[in-house]
CSV table of C-alpha atoms in Angstrom, one decimal:
chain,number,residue,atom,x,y,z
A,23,UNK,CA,28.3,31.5,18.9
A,24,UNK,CA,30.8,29.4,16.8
A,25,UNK,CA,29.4,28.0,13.5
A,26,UNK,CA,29.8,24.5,15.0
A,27,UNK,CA,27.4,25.0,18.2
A,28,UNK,CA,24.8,26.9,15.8
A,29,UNK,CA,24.4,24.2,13.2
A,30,UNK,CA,24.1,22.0,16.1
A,31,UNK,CA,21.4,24.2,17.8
A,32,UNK,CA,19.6,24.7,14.6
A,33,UNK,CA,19.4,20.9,14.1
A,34,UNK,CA,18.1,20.2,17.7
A,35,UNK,CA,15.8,22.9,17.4
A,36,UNK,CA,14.6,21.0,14.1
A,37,UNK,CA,14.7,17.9,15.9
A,38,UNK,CA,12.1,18.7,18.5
A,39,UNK,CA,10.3,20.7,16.3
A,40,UNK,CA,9.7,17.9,14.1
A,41,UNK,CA,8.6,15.4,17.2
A,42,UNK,CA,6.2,17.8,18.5
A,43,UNK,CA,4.5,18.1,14.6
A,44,UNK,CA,4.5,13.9,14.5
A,45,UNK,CA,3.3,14.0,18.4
A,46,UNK,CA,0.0,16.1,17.1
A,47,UNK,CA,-0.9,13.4,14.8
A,48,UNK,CA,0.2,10.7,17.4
A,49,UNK,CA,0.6,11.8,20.8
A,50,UNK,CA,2.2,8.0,21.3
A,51,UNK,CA,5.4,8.5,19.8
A,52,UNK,CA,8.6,9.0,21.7
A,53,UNK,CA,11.4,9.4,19.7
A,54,UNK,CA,12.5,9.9,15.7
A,55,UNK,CA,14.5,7.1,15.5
A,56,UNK,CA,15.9,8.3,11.8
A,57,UNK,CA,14.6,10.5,9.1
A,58,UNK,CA,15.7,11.1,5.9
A,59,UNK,CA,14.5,14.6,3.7
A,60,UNK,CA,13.0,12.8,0.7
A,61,UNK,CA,11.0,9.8,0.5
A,62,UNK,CA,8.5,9.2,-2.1
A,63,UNK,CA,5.9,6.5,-2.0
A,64,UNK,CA,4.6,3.8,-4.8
A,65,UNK,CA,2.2,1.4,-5.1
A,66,UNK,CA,2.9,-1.9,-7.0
A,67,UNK,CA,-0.2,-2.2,-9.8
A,68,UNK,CA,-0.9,-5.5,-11.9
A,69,UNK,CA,2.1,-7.5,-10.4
A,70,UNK,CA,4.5,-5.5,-12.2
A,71,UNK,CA,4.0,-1.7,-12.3
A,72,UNK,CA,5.4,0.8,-9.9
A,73,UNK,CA,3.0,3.8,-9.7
A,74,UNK,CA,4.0,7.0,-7.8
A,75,UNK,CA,1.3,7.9,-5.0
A,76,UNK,CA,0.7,11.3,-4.3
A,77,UNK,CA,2.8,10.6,-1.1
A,78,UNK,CA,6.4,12.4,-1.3
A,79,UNK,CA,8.2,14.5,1.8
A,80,UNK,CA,10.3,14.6,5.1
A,81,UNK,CA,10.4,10.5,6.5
A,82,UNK,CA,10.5,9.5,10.0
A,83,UNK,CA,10.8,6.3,11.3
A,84,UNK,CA,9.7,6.8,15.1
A,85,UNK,CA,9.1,4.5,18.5
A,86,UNK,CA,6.5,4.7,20.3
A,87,UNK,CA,5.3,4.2,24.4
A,88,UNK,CA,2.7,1.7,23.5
A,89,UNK,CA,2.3,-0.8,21.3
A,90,UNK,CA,3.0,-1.0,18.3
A,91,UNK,CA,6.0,0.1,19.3
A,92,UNK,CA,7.5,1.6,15.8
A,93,UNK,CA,5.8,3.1,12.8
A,94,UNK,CA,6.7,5.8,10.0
A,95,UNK,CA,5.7,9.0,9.0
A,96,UNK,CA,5.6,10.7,5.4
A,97,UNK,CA,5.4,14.6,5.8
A,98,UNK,CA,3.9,14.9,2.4
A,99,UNK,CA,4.2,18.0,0.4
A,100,UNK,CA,2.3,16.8,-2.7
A,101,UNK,CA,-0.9,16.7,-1.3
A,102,UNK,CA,-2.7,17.4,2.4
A,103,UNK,CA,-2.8,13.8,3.5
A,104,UNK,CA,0.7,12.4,5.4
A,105,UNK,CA,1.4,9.2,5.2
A,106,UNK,CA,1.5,7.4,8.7
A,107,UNK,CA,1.7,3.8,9.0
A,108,UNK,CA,2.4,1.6,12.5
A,109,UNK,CA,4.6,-1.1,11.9
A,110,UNK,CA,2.8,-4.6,13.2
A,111,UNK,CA,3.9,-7.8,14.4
A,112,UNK,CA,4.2,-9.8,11.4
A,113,UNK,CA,4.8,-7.0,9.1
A,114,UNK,CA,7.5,-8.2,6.5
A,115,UNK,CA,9.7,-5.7,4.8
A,116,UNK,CA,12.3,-6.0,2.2
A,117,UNK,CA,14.8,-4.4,0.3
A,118,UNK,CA,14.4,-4.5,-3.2
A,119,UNK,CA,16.1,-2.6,-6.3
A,120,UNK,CA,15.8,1.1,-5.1
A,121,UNK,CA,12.8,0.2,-3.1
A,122,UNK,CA,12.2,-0.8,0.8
A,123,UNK,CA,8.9,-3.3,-0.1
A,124,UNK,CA,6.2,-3.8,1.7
A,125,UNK,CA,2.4,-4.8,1.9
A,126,UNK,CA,-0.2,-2.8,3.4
A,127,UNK,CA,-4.0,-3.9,3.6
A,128,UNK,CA,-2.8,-6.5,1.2
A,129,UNK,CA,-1.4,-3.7,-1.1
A,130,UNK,CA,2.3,-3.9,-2.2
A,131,UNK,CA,3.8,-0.6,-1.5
A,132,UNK,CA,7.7,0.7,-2.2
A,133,UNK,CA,9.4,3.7,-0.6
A,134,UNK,CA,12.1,5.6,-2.9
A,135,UNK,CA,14.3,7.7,-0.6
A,136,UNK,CA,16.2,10.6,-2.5
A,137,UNK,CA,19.5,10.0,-1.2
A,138,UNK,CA,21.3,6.7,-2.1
A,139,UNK,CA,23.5,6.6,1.0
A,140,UNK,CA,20.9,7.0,3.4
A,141,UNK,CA,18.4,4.2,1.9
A,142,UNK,CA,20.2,1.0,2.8
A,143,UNK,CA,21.0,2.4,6.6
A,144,UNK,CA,17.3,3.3,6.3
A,145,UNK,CA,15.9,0.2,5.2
A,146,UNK,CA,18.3,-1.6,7.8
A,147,UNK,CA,16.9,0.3,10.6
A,148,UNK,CA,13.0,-0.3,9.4
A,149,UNK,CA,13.4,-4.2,8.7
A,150,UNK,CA,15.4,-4.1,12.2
A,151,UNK,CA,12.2,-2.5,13.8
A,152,UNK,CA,9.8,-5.0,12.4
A,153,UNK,CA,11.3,-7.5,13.3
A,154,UNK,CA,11.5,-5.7,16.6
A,155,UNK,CA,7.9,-5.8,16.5
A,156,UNK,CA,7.5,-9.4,15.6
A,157,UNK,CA,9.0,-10.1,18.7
A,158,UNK,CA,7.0,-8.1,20.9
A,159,UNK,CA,10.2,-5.9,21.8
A,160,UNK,CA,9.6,-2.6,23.0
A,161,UNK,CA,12.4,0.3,22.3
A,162,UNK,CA,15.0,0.5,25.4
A,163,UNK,CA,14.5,4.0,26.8
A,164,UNK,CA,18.4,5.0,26.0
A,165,UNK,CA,18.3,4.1,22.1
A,166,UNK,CA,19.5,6.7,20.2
A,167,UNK,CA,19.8,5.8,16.7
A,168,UNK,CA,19.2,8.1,13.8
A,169,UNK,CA,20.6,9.5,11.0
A,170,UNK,CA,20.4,13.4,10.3
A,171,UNK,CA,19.6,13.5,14.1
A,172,UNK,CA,16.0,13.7,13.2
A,173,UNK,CA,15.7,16.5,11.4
A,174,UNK,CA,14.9,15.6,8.1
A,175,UNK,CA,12.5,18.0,7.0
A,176,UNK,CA,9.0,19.6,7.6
């Protein structure tokens, strides 16, 4: 087999590898929209202080066949508990310094993703999928955005 069609077969083989592992925690999701191989998450403390959460791995952004329709996934390798998080209607996210913000149980979280180039594309597609949400917009069966083709780890 040409090295080509082998990398290619080795990342699909990732790809659907990684789908089934998110479908065991939820057997909702459809697709992985994008993923990315590092992605580390903090919590904002006093206002004004980032603090790293024992939350760091392989992240998925996904769709789902019910509603909510989009959510993410941390495969954490710091510690047993993943990171899973639905995204809801009203759900606000934002772009900030080297962090996509956002609040959670009124909580001010950040992701930090390892690679520069992929974080604004990232944080494009997550904002674009909340306010997906917000409009009660379900994922058209033929999308097939992502980056890495969904094989970002795990």
């Amino acid at each position: 087999m040409p090295p080509k069609k082998r990398e290619k077969s080795a990342a699909a083989t990732k790809a659907a590898l990684n789908l089934q592992v998110l479908q065991r925690v939820d057997p909702e999701i459809r697709k992985i929209e994008a993923s990315t191989a590092h992605a580390t998450l903090y919590k904002l403390e006093n206002g004004k202080d980032w603090k790293m959460e024992d939350v760091a791995g392989a992240f998925f952004l996904f769709s789902r066949k019910t509603a909510p329709f989009f959510g993410m996934h941390i495969m954490n390798q710091k510690a047993f508990d993943n990171y899973h998080r639905l995204i809801q209607p009203g759900d606000h996210f934002e772009l900030e310094s080297s962090f996509l913000m956002f609040n959670d149980d009124g909580e001010f979280y950040g992701l930090w993703f390892g690679v520069d180039d992929e974080r604004e594309s990232i944080c494009k597609l997550v904002m674009a999928k909340a306010n997906a949400a917000a409009a009660g917009t379900a994922p058209p069966v033929s999308y097939a955005a992502s980056l890495g083709g969904g094989g970002g780890g795990g």
